[in-house]
Amino acid sequence: MNQQDVQIAEELRKNKIEDNFRYFKAVVNTTAFFWLYG
């Protein structure tokens, strides 16, 4: 594994964490919305 591979792997890992966080926030917002207005 060379330096570039490591860099790409890091980027992918960061993107995955951000995607998971975005998904989590969306779920929380949706749940709160239905809880308040449902």
mmCIF file of C-alpha atoms in Angstrom, residues 8-38:
data_model
loop_
_atom_site.group_PDB
_atom_site.id
_atom_site.type_symbol
_atom_site.label_atom_id
_atom_site.label_comp_id
_atom_site.label_asym_id
_atom_site.label_seq_id
_atom_site.Cartn_x
_atom_site.Cartn_y
_atom_site.Cartn_z
ATOM 1 C CA ILE A 8 -7.590 7.761 -0.619
ATOM 2 C CA ALA A 9 -8.582 5.369 2.148
ATOM 3 C CA GLU A 10 -8.547 8.237 4.648
ATOM 4 C CA GLU A 11 -10.750 10.372 2.399
ATOM 5 C CA LEU A 12 -13.261 7.560 1.948
ATOM 6 C CA ARG A 13 -13.366 6.931 5.675
ATOM 7 C CA LYS A 14 -14.005 10.619 6.392
ATOM 8 C CA ASN A 15 -16.751 10.762 3.776
ATOM 9 C CA LYS A 16 -18.390 7.676 5.248
ATOM 10 C CA ILE A 17 -18.421 9.199 8.736
ATOM 11 C CA GLU A 18 -19.947 12.400 7.346
ATOM 12 C CA ASP A 19 -22.599 10.427 5.443
ATOM 13 C CA ASN A 20 -23.495 8.455 8.567
ATOM 14 C CA PHE A 21 -23.749 11.680 10.563
ATOM 15 C CA ARG A 22 -25.918 13.300 7.911
ATOM 16 C CA TYR A 23 -28.179 10.235 7.861
ATOM 17 C CA PHE A 24 -28.393 10.234 11.652
ATOM 18 C CA LYS A 25 -29.333 13.922 11.699
ATOM 19 C CA ALA A 26 -32.012 13.343 9.066
ATOM 20 C CA VAL A 27 -33.522 10.512 11.102
ATOM 21 C CA VAL A 28 -33.516 12.614 14.270
ATOM 22 C CA ASN A 29 -35.105 15.569 12.472
ATOM 23 C CA THR A 30 -37.787 13.367 10.921
ATOM 24 C CA THR A 31 -38.528 11.685 14.236
ATOM 25 C CA ALA A 32 -38.763 15.021 16.035
ATOM 26 C CA PHE A 33 -41.038 16.373 13.305
ATOM 27 C CA PHE A 34 -43.480 13.472 13.565
ATOM 28 C CA TRP A 35 -43.306 13.521 17.346
ATOM 29 C CA LEU A 36 -44.155 17.228 17.461
ATOM 30 C CA TYR A 37 -46.697 17.364 14.643
ATOM 31 C CA GLY A 38 -47.909 13.769 14.441
#
